[in-house]
Amino acid sequence: MAKGGVILYPTDTVWGIGCDATNAEAVAKVYQIKHRDDSKAMICLVDSEARLQRYVRNVPEVAWQIMELATKPTTVILDNATGLAHNLIAEDGSIAMRITREPFSKELCYRYQKPIVSTSANISGMPPASNYKDIAQELLDAVDYVCFSRRQEKKPHTPSSIIKIKPNGEINIIR
């Protein structure tokens, strides 16, 4: 990822396509691999509250409460993104971020020391890859590296909840 590579990896939800969230060229590759319009936002994973705060200015208190109380992986869309690839930040300046607690993706984020793009491992419009066996060959061929962790797993996984939080604390449930 450090050289702009794209990976397939298991996350705290479904399998994901990932890259350095601060590298615009790598982000563009992900959009291209997914056949996705770059006006559609993608999620970033981080390993900690401190890392999230480096890339989002002024996280509202309600966002911390939601993330702390969530019983399943929850992505928050926050305003005032900073330090991320320009083509990852929405037109309104917001970014979708999730603090992962799943051991593999948390360790990956920790070791990389930056946010990692985490968009579902599928061609845009197709179902997300719940497990490694569900990933289309086209995607396996398109990325630079496929992680070995959890390839044998056959458990149901679902995408995260997504909640948009405005600076004034207003909440909008997206998914």
PDB file of C-alpha atoms in Angstrom:
ATOM      1  CA  MET A   1       0.000   0.000   0.000  1.00  0.00           C
ATOM      2  CA  ALA A   2       2.881   2.353   0.688  1.00  0.00           C
ATOM      3  CA  LYS A   3       3.642   2.532  -3.040  1.00  0.00           C
ATOM      4  CA  GLY A   4       0.035   3.064  -4.113  1.00  0.00           C
ATOM      5  CA  GLY A   5      -0.929  -0.615  -4.183  1.00  0.00           C
ATOM      6  CA  VAL A   6      -4.437  -1.972  -3.769  1.00  0.00           C
ATOM      7  CA  ILE A   7      -5.271  -4.939  -1.533  1.00  0.00           C
ATOM      8  CA  LEU A   8      -8.162  -7.290  -0.807  1.00  0.00           C
ATOM      9  CA  TYR A   9      -8.571  -7.957   2.906  1.00  0.00           C
ATOM     10  CA  PRO A  10     -11.068  -9.154   5.515  1.00  0.00           C
ATOM     11  CA  THR A  11     -12.551  -6.397   7.634  1.00  0.00           C
ATOM     12  CA  ASP A  12     -14.822  -6.192  10.651  1.00  0.00           C
ATOM     13  CA  THR A  13     -17.720  -6.581   8.185  1.00  0.00           C
ATOM     14  CA  VAL A  14     -17.358  -7.951   4.630  1.00  0.00           C
ATOM     15  CA  TRP A  15     -14.171  -8.415   2.570  1.00  0.00           C
ATOM     16  CA  GLY A  16     -12.829  -5.076   1.421  1.00  0.00           C
ATOM     17  CA  ILE A  17     -10.787  -3.467  -1.293  1.00  0.00           C
ATOM     18  CA  GLY A  18      -8.270  -1.189   0.347  1.00  0.00           C
ATOM     19  CA  CYS A  19      -5.481   1.283  -0.231  1.00  0.00           C
ATOM     20  CA  ASP A  20      -3.744   4.202   1.417  1.00  0.00           C
ATOM     21  CA  ALA A  21      -6.538   6.697   2.054  1.00  0.00           C
ATOM     22  CA  THR A  22      -4.081   9.585   1.665  1.00  0.00           C
ATOM     23  CA  ASN A  23      -2.951   8.563  -1.848  1.00  0.00           C
ATOM     24  CA  ALA A  24      -5.221   9.970  -4.587  1.00  0.00           C
ATOM     25  CA  GLU A  25      -3.756   7.700  -7.302  1.00  0.00           C
ATOM     26  CA  ALA A  26      -4.407   4.585  -5.211  1.00  0.00           C
ATOM     27  CA  VAL A  27      -7.959   5.767  -4.465  1.00  0.00           C
ATOM     28  CA  ALA A  28      -8.512   6.306  -8.217  1.00  0.00           C
ATOM     29  CA  LYS A  29      -7.382   2.697  -8.825  1.00  0.00           C
ATOM     30  CA  VAL A  30      -9.982   1.440  -6.364  1.00  0.00           C
ATOM     31  CA  TYR A  31     -12.748   3.375  -8.141  1.00  0.00           C
ATOM     32  CA  GLN A  32     -11.532   1.928 -11.452  1.00  0.00           C
ATOM     33  CA  ILE A  33     -11.361  -1.665 -10.129  1.00  0.00           C
ATOM     34  CA  LYS A  34     -14.910  -1.389  -8.762  1.00  0.00           C
ATOM     35  CA  HIS A  35     -16.232   0.303 -11.937  1.00  0.00           C
ATOM     36  CA  ARG A  36     -17.596   2.921  -9.581  1.00  0.00           C
ATOM     37  CA  ASP A  37     -18.303   6.583 -10.182  1.00  0.00           C
ATOM     38  CA  ASP A  38     -15.863   8.599  -8.093  1.00  0.00           C
ATOM     39  CA  SER A  39     -18.700  10.808  -6.876  1.00  0.00           C
ATOM     40  CA  LYS A  40     -19.807   7.893  -4.659  1.00  0.00           C
ATOM     41  CA  ALA A  41     -17.964   8.047  -1.356  1.00  0.00           C
ATOM     42  CA  MET A  42     -15.975   5.189   0.162  1.00  0.00           C
ATOM     43  CA  ILE A  43     -15.345   4.273   3.793  1.00  0.00           C
ATOM     44  CA  CYS A  44     -11.994   4.480   5.601  1.00  0.00           C
ATOM     45  CA  LEU A  45     -10.926   2.255   8.473  1.00  0.00           C
ATOM     46  CA  VAL A  46      -8.737   3.405  11.337  1.00  0.00           C
ATOM     47  CA  ASP A  47      -7.417   1.574  14.380  1.00  0.00           C
ATOM     48  CA  SER A  48      -8.139   4.126  17.087  1.00  0.00           C
ATOM     49  CA  GLU A  49      -9.926   7.244  18.226  1.00  0.00           C
ATOM     50  CA  ALA A  50      -6.633   9.146  18.084  1.00  0.00           C
ATOM     51  CA  ARG A  51      -6.088   8.221  14.429  1.00  0.00           C
ATOM     52  CA  LEU A  52      -9.640   9.271  13.526  1.00  0.00           C
ATOM     53  CA  GLN A  53      -9.016  12.674  15.140  1.00  0.00           C
ATOM     54  CA  ARG A  54      -5.962  13.243  12.919  1.00  0.00           C
ATOM     55  CA  TYR A  55      -8.161  13.147   9.804  1.00  0.00           C
ATOM     56  CA  VAL A  56     -11.395  14.782  10.998  1.00  0.00           C
ATOM     57  CA  ARG A  57     -11.484  18.191  12.648  1.00  0.00           C
ATOM     58  CA  ASN A  58     -13.884  18.671  15.543  1.00  0.00           C
ATOM     59  CA  VAL A  59     -15.599  15.288  15.958  1.00  0.00           C
ATOM     60  CA  PRO A  60     -18.973  15.980  17.644  1.00  0.00           C
ATOM     61  CA  GLU A  61     -19.441  14.397  21.086  1.00  0.00           C
ATOM     62  CA  VAL A  62     -22.481  12.472  19.843  1.00  0.00           C
ATOM     63  CA  ALA A  63     -20.244  10.676  17.310  1.00  0.00           C
ATOM     64  CA  TRP A  64     -18.026   9.350  20.114  1.00  0.00           C
ATOM     65  CA  GLN A  65     -21.114   8.228  22.029  1.00  0.00           C
ATOM     66  CA  ILE A  66     -22.539   6.395  19.006  1.00  0.00           C
ATOM     67  CA  MET A  67     -19.236   4.637  18.288  1.00  0.00           C
ATOM     68  CA  GLU A  68     -18.832   3.640  21.939  1.00  0.00           C
ATOM     69  CA  LEU A  69     -22.375   2.290  22.313  1.00  0.00           C
ATOM     70  CA  ALA A  70     -22.671   0.564  18.909  1.00  0.00           C
ATOM     71  CA  THR A  71     -23.117  -3.195  19.170  1.00  0.00           C
ATOM     72  CA  LYS A  72     -22.135  -3.817  15.535  1.00  0.00           C
ATOM     73  CA  PRO A  73     -19.622  -2.147  13.217  1.00  0.00           C
ATOM     74  CA  THR A  74     -20.806   1.415  12.670  1.00  0.00           C
ATOM     75  CA  THR A  75     -19.431   3.892  10.159  1.00  0.00           C
ATOM     76  CA  VAL A  76     -19.866   7.569  10.882  1.00  0.00           C
ATOM     77  CA  ILE A  77     -19.872  10.247   8.204  1.00  0.00           C
ATOM     78  CA  LEU A  78     -18.242  13.331   9.614  1.00  0.00           C
ATOM     79  CA  ASP A  79     -17.662  16.833   8.266  1.00  0.00           C
ATOM     80  CA  ASN A  80     -14.305  18.613   8.042  1.00  0.00           C
ATOM     81  CA  ALA A  81     -12.104  15.817   6.680  1.00  0.00           C
ATOM     82  CA  THR A  82      -8.436  16.715   6.385  1.00  0.00           C
ATOM     83  CA  GLY A  83      -5.234  15.065   5.196  1.00  0.00           C
ATOM     84  CA  LEU A  84      -6.982  12.474   3.021  1.00  0.00           C
ATOM     85  CA  ALA A  85      -6.927  11.977  -0.747  1.00  0.00           C
ATOM     86  CA  HIS A  86      -9.028  14.697  -2.416  1.00  0.00           C
ATOM     87  CA  ASN A  87     -10.980  12.094  -4.427  1.00  0.00           C
ATOM     88  CA  LEU A  88     -12.023  10.307  -1.238  1.00  0.00           C
ATOM     89  CA  ILE A  89     -13.558  13.331   0.463  1.00  0.00           C
ATOM     90  CA  ALA A  90     -17.175  14.054  -0.494  1.00  0.00           C
ATOM     91  CA  GLU A  91     -18.064  17.356  -2.169  1.00  0.00           C
ATOM     92  CA  ASP A  92     -19.426  18.653   1.146  1.00  0.00           C
ATOM     93  CA  GLY A  93     -16.068  17.980   2.868  1.00  0.00           C
ATOM     94  CA  SER A  94     -17.260  14.891   4.728  1.00  0.00           C
ATOM     95  CA  ILE A  95     -15.672  11.464   5.066  1.00  0.00           C
ATOM     96  CA  ALA A  96     -17.014   8.074   6.155  1.00  0.00           C
ATOM     97  CA  MET A  97     -14.810   6.605   8.911  1.00  0.00           C
ATOM     98  CA  ARG A  98     -15.004   3.507  11.069  1.00  0.00           C
ATOM     99  CA  ILE A  99     -12.828   2.469  13.987  1.00  0.00           C
ATOM    100  CA  THR A 100     -12.343  -1.255  13.501  1.00  0.00           C
ATOM    101  CA  ARG A 101     -12.181  -3.559  16.483  1.00  0.00           C
ATOM    102  CA  GLU A 102     -11.734  -6.799  14.505  1.00  0.00           C
ATOM    103  CA  PRO A 103      -8.211  -8.122  15.198  1.00  0.00           C
ATOM    104  CA  PHE A 104      -6.849  -8.466  11.645  1.00  0.00           C
ATOM    105  CA  SER A 105      -8.079  -5.155  10.197  1.00  0.00           C
ATOM    106  CA  LYS A 106      -7.215  -3.316  13.435  1.00  0.00           C
ATOM    107  CA  GLU A 107      -3.635  -4.647  13.298  1.00  0.00           C
ATOM    108  CA  LEU A 108      -3.394  -3.783   9.585  1.00  0.00           C
ATOM    109  CA  CYS A 109      -4.487  -0.194  10.285  1.00  0.00           C
ATOM    110  CA  TYR A 110      -2.189   0.065  13.293  1.00  0.00           C
ATOM    111  CA  ARG A 111       0.851  -1.157  11.384  1.00  0.00           C
ATOM    112  CA  TYR A 112       0.119   1.073   8.400  1.00  0.00           C
ATOM    113  CA  GLN A 113      -0.307   4.136  10.631  1.00  0.00           C
ATOM    114  CA  LYS A 114      -2.795   5.774   8.242  1.00  0.00           C
ATOM    115  CA  PRO A 115      -6.460   5.328   7.343  1.00  0.00           C
ATOM    116  CA  ILE A 116      -7.112   2.521   4.872  1.00  0.00           C
ATOM    117  CA  VAL A 117      -9.895   2.629   2.292  1.00  0.00           C
ATOM    118  CA  SER A 118     -12.469  -0.063   3.031  1.00  0.00           C
ATOM    119  CA  THR A 119     -14.978  -0.447   0.241  1.00  0.00           C
ATOM    120  CA  SER A 120     -16.765  -3.755  -0.275  1.00  0.00           C
ATOM    121  CA  ALA A 121     -14.985  -6.281  -2.481  1.00  0.00           C
ATOM    122  CA  ASN A 122     -17.402  -6.269  -5.386  1.00  0.00           C
ATOM    123  CA  ILE A 123     -18.025  -4.619  -8.728  1.00  0.00           C
ATOM    124  CA  SER A 124     -20.307  -1.623  -8.173  1.00  0.00           C
ATOM    125  CA  GLY A 125     -23.937  -2.732  -8.063  1.00  0.00           C
ATOM    126  CA  MET A 126     -23.141  -6.371  -7.220  1.00  0.00           C
ATOM    127  CA  PRO A 127     -23.525  -7.950  -3.742  1.00  0.00           C
ATOM    128  CA  PRO A 128     -20.592  -7.454  -1.350  1.00  0.00           C
ATOM    129  CA  ALA A 129     -18.229 -10.399  -0.742  1.00  0.00           C
ATOM    130  CA  SER A 130     -19.219 -11.745   2.651  1.00  0.00           C
ATOM    131  CA  ASN A 131     -16.354 -14.269   2.527  1.00  0.00           C
ATOM    132  CA  TYR A 132     -13.228 -14.800   0.423  1.00  0.00           C
ATOM    133  CA  LYS A 133     -14.996 -17.435  -1.723  1.00  0.00           C
ATOM    134  CA  ASP A 134     -17.498 -14.754  -2.812  1.00  0.00           C
ATOM    135  CA  ILE A 135     -14.883 -12.469  -4.408  1.00  0.00           C
ATOM    136  CA  ALA A 136     -15.094 -12.275  -8.214  1.00  0.00           C
ATOM    137  CA  GLN A 137     -12.024 -13.444 -10.130  1.00  0.00           C
ATOM    138  CA  GLU A 138     -11.932 -10.064 -11.888  1.00  0.00           C
ATOM    139  CA  LEU A 139     -11.212  -8.405  -8.528  1.00  0.00           C
ATOM    140  CA  LEU A 140      -8.653 -11.011  -7.485  1.00  0.00           C
ATOM    141  CA  ASP A 141      -6.801 -10.348 -10.750  1.00  0.00           C
ATOM    142  CA  ALA A 142      -7.051  -6.541 -10.480  1.00  0.00           C
ATOM    143  CA  VAL A 143      -5.478  -5.948  -7.062  1.00  0.00           C
ATOM    144  CA  ASP A 144      -1.810  -5.970  -6.094  1.00  0.00           C
ATOM    145  CA  TYR A 145      -2.146  -8.218  -3.044  1.00  0.00           C
ATOM    146  CA  VAL A 146      -4.719 -10.530  -1.441  1.00  0.00           C
ATOM    147  CA  CYS A 147      -4.405 -11.081   2.324  1.00  0.00           C
ATOM    148  CA  PHE A 148      -4.327 -14.685   3.554  1.00  0.00           C
ATOM    149  CA  SER A 149      -6.196 -14.124   6.805  1.00  0.00           C
ATOM    150  CA  ARG A 150      -9.699 -15.657   7.070  1.00  0.00           C
ATOM    151  CA  ARG A 151      -9.753 -17.121   3.533  1.00  0.00           C
ATOM    152  CA  GLN A 152     -11.326 -20.366   4.786  1.00  0.00           C
ATOM    153  CA  GLU A 153     -14.070 -18.622   6.751  1.00  0.00           C
ATOM    154  CA  LYS A 154     -17.686 -19.321   5.762  1.00  0.00           C
ATOM    155  CA  LYS A 155     -19.688 -17.107   8.093  1.00  0.00           C
ATOM    156  CA  PRO A 156     -22.384 -14.595   7.213  1.00  0.00           C
ATOM    157  CA  HIS A 157     -21.081 -11.020   7.298  1.00  0.00           C
ATOM    158  CA  THR A 158     -22.980  -7.833   6.599  1.00  0.00           C
ATOM    159  CA  PRO A 159     -21.898  -4.263   5.800  1.00  0.00           C
ATOM    160  CA  SER A 160     -21.699  -1.754   8.623  1.00  0.00           C
ATOM    161  CA  SER A 161     -24.383   0.627   9.735  1.00  0.00           C
ATOM    162  CA  ILE A 162     -23.762   4.125   8.375  1.00  0.00           C
ATOM    163  CA  ILE A 163     -24.724   7.250  10.286  1.00  0.00           C
ATOM    164  CA  LYS A 164     -24.127  10.828   9.109  1.00  0.00           C
ATOM    165  CA  ILE A 165     -23.418  13.264  11.908  1.00  0.00           C
ATOM    166  CA  LYS A 166     -23.454  17.018  11.362  1.00  0.00           C
ATOM    167  CA  PRO A 167     -21.259  19.357  13.443  1.00  0.00           C
ATOM    168  CA  ASN A 168     -24.390  20.495  15.319  1.00  0.00           C
ATOM    169  CA  GLY A 169     -25.033  16.877  16.392  1.00  0.00           C
ATOM    170  CA  GLU A 170     -27.881  16.252  13.931  1.00  0.00           C
ATOM    171  CA  ILE A 171     -27.999  12.545  13.039  1.00  0.00           C
ATOM    172  CA  ASN A 172     -29.138  10.918   9.777  1.00  0.00           C
ATOM    173  CA  ILE A 173     -29.205   7.117   9.502  1.00  0.00           C
ATOM    174  CA  ILE A 174     -28.031   6.115   6.004  1.00  0.00           C
ATOM    175  CA  ARG A 175     -27.969   2.311   6.393  1.00  0.00           C
TER     176      ARG A 175
END
